[in-house]
Amino acid sequence: MMSYNSKITIAMAVYNGGKYIQEQIESIINQTYTNWELIIRDDGSVDDTVAVIRRYAKRDIRISLLEDDKKNLGARENFGQLIKSVTGKCEYLMLADQDDVWNADKIMLTLEHMLETEKMLGKDTPILIHTDFSYVDENLNPLKAKPHIAYRFSQHPEAVLNKLVSQNFLWGCTMMMNSNLVSLIGPISKFGVNHDYWIALVAAAMGHIVFIPQPTMLYRQHQDNVSVGLKSGTLTSRIKRILGGWKEMVATKNKRILLVEDLLAWTATGMPTKNKSFLQEFVRLAKQGGFPILLFGYRNNVKRQGTVQTFLYYILLISKFREPQ
């Protein structure tokens, strides 16, 4: 029987989260697994977020506020500062958003899968465990949404990296990382829209990813964070969005190519040869454009969720690469 005495570090990046943060902190306090520490970093809030955090930190020694003189870094760098502060110091790391609510067994369930995976692959293997989640509105009422894309892609775990070069399907708030993976994250590339994508790529390229098809949290949707999964709408509305945002889509495609290039530069010495060769060839052909990258993508099962999205992505890949302005 496994011993569950590991300390779990939870990093929460916040900004003007006073409206929802209390519910999130309470849901962490109410976890069935109690050996955790919650480290929160505020990015310069002008509401009562910091006051709420300080109240909880006085009541529970497991909660602390990471303070520095940097403000308004954005979510990506806010999490980046947190990850930097715990690298080399934590056993396992989880990430938390300020406006979600965790199920009471979230830590325990994820840790169980982490320990099982480490037992199978060894503790020295960089491992990322991520779970499903439930969409809810701002009042925590259930929302209908498409099935989590990670469920379909998790059916072929050996090809996760091939899918990730085209789009991210891992949410930071569902992750648990072991210390070996945390040590590899380093500075988050500026070409990543968020921290989630960079972490997912590092994990897929350097270690092992496991998806748990069970919701462990309520993923709150409000006017500031409506998910793409809830924006899909009708085919007509999707086409209108595509036509209206084609220039932006091309720019995003180009940034993802540079993101993969940064990944290669950062993890050059330790990446498995197979993954390194795949990524190098992807970057080379994607920058070149034209038919070769189309053939490469097809042969290597590079795809996005759904046939239409994959088709559009291939059209984007064929287009000439340009450095972002």
C-alpha positions as a printed Julia matrix, in Angstrom:
325×3 Matrix{Float64}:
   0.0    0.0     0.0
   1.31   3.41   -0.95
   2.2    5.96    1.74
   0.54   9.32    1.22
   2.77  11.62    3.24
   4.15  13.79    0.44
   3.83  17.53    0.76
   1.93  19.13   -2.12
   2.83  22.69   -3.07
  -0.01  24.67   -4.65
   0.88  27.85   -6.54
  -1.92  30.36   -7.12
  -1.41  33.43   -9.31
  -3.98  36.16   -8.66
  -5.02  39.58   -9.92
  -8.16  41.46   -8.88
  -9.7   38.2    -7.75
 -11.56  39.47   -4.71
 -14.95  38.38   -6.06
 -14.12  34.66   -6.24
 -10.86  33.92   -4.44
 -12.45  33.16   -1.07
 -14.43  30.22   -2.53
 -11.29  28.86   -4.16
  -9.2   29.07   -1.0
 -12.0   27.43    1.01
 -12.15  24.56   -1.49
  -8.42  23.97   -0.99
  -8.74  24.13    2.79
 -11.52  21.53    2.55
  -9.39  18.98    0.66
  -9.43  15.43    2.01
  -5.63  15.44    1.62
  -4.25  17.88    4.18
  -0.46  17.89    3.74
  -0.23  20.87    1.41
   1.04  24.42    1.28
  -0.61  27.2    -0.71
   1.67  29.95   -2.03
  -0.14  32.91   -3.58
   1.37  35.7    -5.64
  -0.59  38.88   -6.39
   0.18  40.8    -9.58
  -0.77  44.26   -8.35
  -4.47  43.96   -7.54
  -6.41  47.13   -6.82
  -9.36  45.39   -5.14
  -9.43  43.51   -1.81
  -7.61  40.4    -3.08
  -4.5   40.89   -0.95
  -6.56  41.64    2.17
  -8.47  38.37    1.72
  -5.21  36.44    1.29
  -3.68  37.99    4.41
  -6.76  37.05    6.47
  -6.44  33.42    5.41
  -2.67  33.4     5.93
  -3.19  34.51    9.55
  -5.71  31.71   10.13
  -3.85  28.86    8.39
  -0.06  28.45    8.5
  -0.2   26.42    5.27
  -1.12  29.59    3.33
   1.41  32.3     2.47
   1.72  35.34    0.22
   4.76  35.58   -2.04
   5.69  39.26   -2.1
   8.07  41.15   -4.39
   8.22  44.54   -6.11
   7.04  43.32   -9.54
   3.53  44.19  -10.71
   1.31  43.75  -13.76
   3.38  40.96  -15.27
   0.35  39.13  -16.64
  -0.83  35.61  -15.84
   1.99  33.85  -17.69
   4.78  35.61  -15.81
   2.83  35.67  -12.56
   2.84  31.87  -12.6
   6.42  31.98  -13.87
   7.54  33.84  -10.74
   5.73  31.32   -8.54
   7.26  28.33  -10.29
  10.72  29.9   -10.05
  10.24  30.41   -6.3
   9.48  26.72   -5.63
  11.84  25.05   -8.12
  14.16  22.72   -6.23
  12.09  23.03   -3.07
   8.84  21.14   -3.73
   7.99  17.43   -3.97
   4.94  17.92   -6.14
   3.47  21.09   -7.6
  -0.11  21.93   -8.47
  -1.35  25.19  -10.01
  -4.54  26.99   -9.03
  -6.54  29.78  -10.62
  -8.23  32.35   -8.4
 -11.78  31.83   -9.64
 -12.27  28.04   -9.71
 -13.52  25.63   -7.06
 -11.73  22.33   -6.38
 -13.55  19.1    -5.64
 -12.66  17.84   -2.16
 -10.72  14.84   -3.5
  -8.76  16.69   -6.21
  -5.36  16.47   -4.52
  -5.81  12.89   -3.31
  -7.03  11.57   -6.66
  -4.25  13.28   -8.63
  -1.57  12.23   -6.15
  -2.7    8.6    -6.33
  -2.17   8.6   -10.09
   1.15  10.42   -9.71
   2.51   7.84   -7.26
   1.29   4.96   -9.41
   2.98   6.46  -12.47
   6.22   7.09  -10.59
   6.15   3.5    -9.34
   5.84   2.32  -12.94
   8.29   4.73  -14.63
  10.55   5.75  -11.75
  10.68   8.96   -9.71
  13.44  10.33  -11.95
  11.02  10.52  -14.89
   9.49  14.0   -15.37
   5.76  13.38  -14.95
   2.66  15.52  -15.42
  -0.78  14.33  -14.33
  -3.82  16.31  -15.47
  -7.54  15.79  -15.03
 -10.87  16.65  -16.55
 -12.99  19.53  -15.19
 -16.6   20.72  -15.21
 -17.64  24.01  -16.82
 -19.8   26.2   -14.6
 -21.09  29.77  -14.83
 -20.1   32.54  -12.42
 -22.63  31.21   -9.88
 -21.33  27.63  -10.21
 -24.3   26.4   -12.23
 -23.34  23.6   -14.69
 -22.78  24.58  -18.32
 -22.97  22.35  -21.37
 -19.72  22.05  -23.28
 -17.9   19.79  -25.69
 -16.1   16.76  -24.21
 -12.59  17.65  -23.06
 -10.27  17.43  -26.07
  -7.65  15.76  -23.85
  -9.88  12.71  -23.51
  -9.65  11.9   -27.22
  -5.98  12.72  -27.48
  -5.18  10.7   -24.34
  -6.22   7.54  -26.16
  -2.85   7.74  -27.92
  -0.43   8.99  -25.23
   2.59   8.19  -27.39
   1.52  10.95  -29.82
   0.7   13.73  -27.35
   3.69  15.83  -28.43
   2.59  15.59  -32.08
  -0.78  17.09  -31.12
   0.65  19.75  -28.84
   2.66  21.44  -31.58
  -0.67  22.45  -33.15
  -2.66  23.42  -30.05
  -2.65  23.16  -26.3
  -5.19  20.97  -24.55
  -3.82  20.94  -21.0
  -5.05  23.43  -18.4
  -2.61  24.47  -15.68
  -5.33  24.37  -13.03
  -5.76  20.61  -13.61
  -2.06  19.71  -13.38
   0.21  18.05  -10.86
   3.96  17.9   -11.61
   6.69  15.99   -9.87
   9.9   17.72   -8.83
  11.86  16.47  -11.83
   9.44  18.12  -14.23
   9.33  21.35  -12.21
  13.11  21.59  -12.45
  12.87  21.52  -16.26
  10.31  24.29  -16.73
  12.69  27.23  -16.41
  11.79  30.61  -17.93
   8.47  30.45  -19.77
   8.83  31.36  -23.45
   7.38  34.72  -24.44
   5.77  33.01  -27.43
   3.5   30.97  -25.17
   0.07  32.52  -24.77
   0.09  31.2   -21.22
   2.11  29.09  -18.81
  -0.03  25.99  -19.44
   1.19  25.52  -23.0
   4.88  25.79  -22.16
   4.59  23.34  -19.26
   2.65  20.87  -21.43
   5.29  21.0   -24.18
   8.16  20.52  -21.73
   6.38  17.56  -20.13
   5.55  15.92  -23.47
   9.05  16.43  -24.87
  11.01  15.46  -21.77
   8.82  13.08  -19.8
   5.41  11.5   -19.51
   1.85  12.87  -19.4
  -1.15  11.06  -17.9
  -4.75  12.22  -18.28
  -7.42  11.32  -15.7
 -10.83  11.44  -17.42
 -12.56  12.47  -14.21
 -13.54  16.06  -13.28
 -11.71  17.29  -10.19
 -12.77  20.94  -10.21
 -15.37  23.48  -11.29
 -13.94  25.65  -14.06
 -15.76  28.92  -13.61
 -16.73  30.89  -16.73
 -17.38  34.62  -16.47
 -17.0   37.68  -18.66
 -13.21  37.78  -18.25
 -12.38  34.16  -19.09
 -15.0   32.55  -21.36
 -13.41  29.38  -22.76
 -13.06  28.56  -26.44
 -14.86  25.31  -25.69
 -17.97  27.33  -24.96
 -17.62  29.71  -27.9
 -17.89  27.15  -30.67
 -21.54  27.83  -31.54
 -22.97  27.03  -34.95
 -20.91  26.26  -38.04
 -21.91  29.65  -39.47
 -20.67  31.54  -36.41
 -17.42  29.57  -36.47
 -16.83  30.4   -40.12
 -17.47  34.1   -39.42
 -14.9   34.03  -36.62
 -12.38  32.32  -38.89
 -12.83  34.79  -41.75
 -12.72  37.75  -39.38
  -9.65  36.56  -37.54
  -7.53  34.94  -40.25
  -4.65  37.39  -39.8
  -4.6   36.7   -36.1
  -4.69  32.94  -36.71
  -1.64  33.19  -38.99
   0.21  35.2   -36.31
  -0.69  32.61  -33.67
   0.57  29.8   -35.9
   3.88  31.6   -36.35
   4.26  32.17  -32.59
   3.67  28.46  -31.95
   6.49  27.59  -34.32
   8.78  29.94  -32.39
   7.51  28.45  -29.13
   8.65  25.0   -30.28
  11.96  26.53  -31.35
  12.4   27.95  -27.83
  11.58  24.53  -26.4
  14.34  22.96  -28.47
  16.82  25.59  -27.33
  15.89  25.23  -23.65
  15.85  21.41  -23.48
  18.57  20.73  -26.07
  20.76  18.48  -23.92
  18.28  16.13  -22.29
  15.48  15.59  -24.81
  14.96  12.04  -26.14
  16.34  11.74  -29.67
  12.99  10.79  -31.2
  11.24  13.86  -29.81
  14.12  16.16  -30.67
  14.22  14.95  -34.28
  10.47  15.35  -34.65
  10.48  18.91  -33.3
  13.51  19.99  -35.31
  11.96  18.74  -38.53
   8.62  20.31  -37.65
  10.21  23.73  -37.11
  12.32  23.48  -40.26
   9.42  22.52  -42.51
   6.88  24.82  -40.83
   9.17  27.8   -41.43
   9.58  26.69  -45.02
   5.83  26.26  -45.62
   4.33  24.64  -48.68
   3.61  20.97  -49.4
   6.48  19.38  -47.37
   5.05  20.48  -44.0
   1.62  19.23  -45.07
   3.03  15.79  -45.82
   5.06  15.8   -42.6
   2.01  16.71  -40.52
  -0.11  13.99  -42.1
   2.56  11.29  -41.67
   3.22  12.25  -38.05
  -0.41  12.55  -36.97
  -0.15  16.28  -36.26
  -3.73  17.39  -35.82
  -6.15  19.61  -33.96
  -9.5   18.67  -32.46
 -11.96  17.94  -35.24
 -11.54  17.51  -38.98
 -12.41  21.12  -39.85
  -9.88  22.57  -37.4
  -7.18  20.2   -38.63
  -7.9   21.17  -42.25
  -7.66  24.88  -41.42
  -4.47  24.3   -39.45
  -2.84  22.61  -42.43
  -3.79  25.58  -44.62
  -2.12  27.83  -42.07
   1.0   25.67  -42.09
   1.28  25.9   -45.86
   1.29  29.7   -45.68
   4.66  31.43  -45.52
   6.2   31.88  -42.07
   6.78  35.46  -40.92
   8.41  36.67  -37.73
   5.8   38.24  -35.38
   5.88  42.02  -35.33
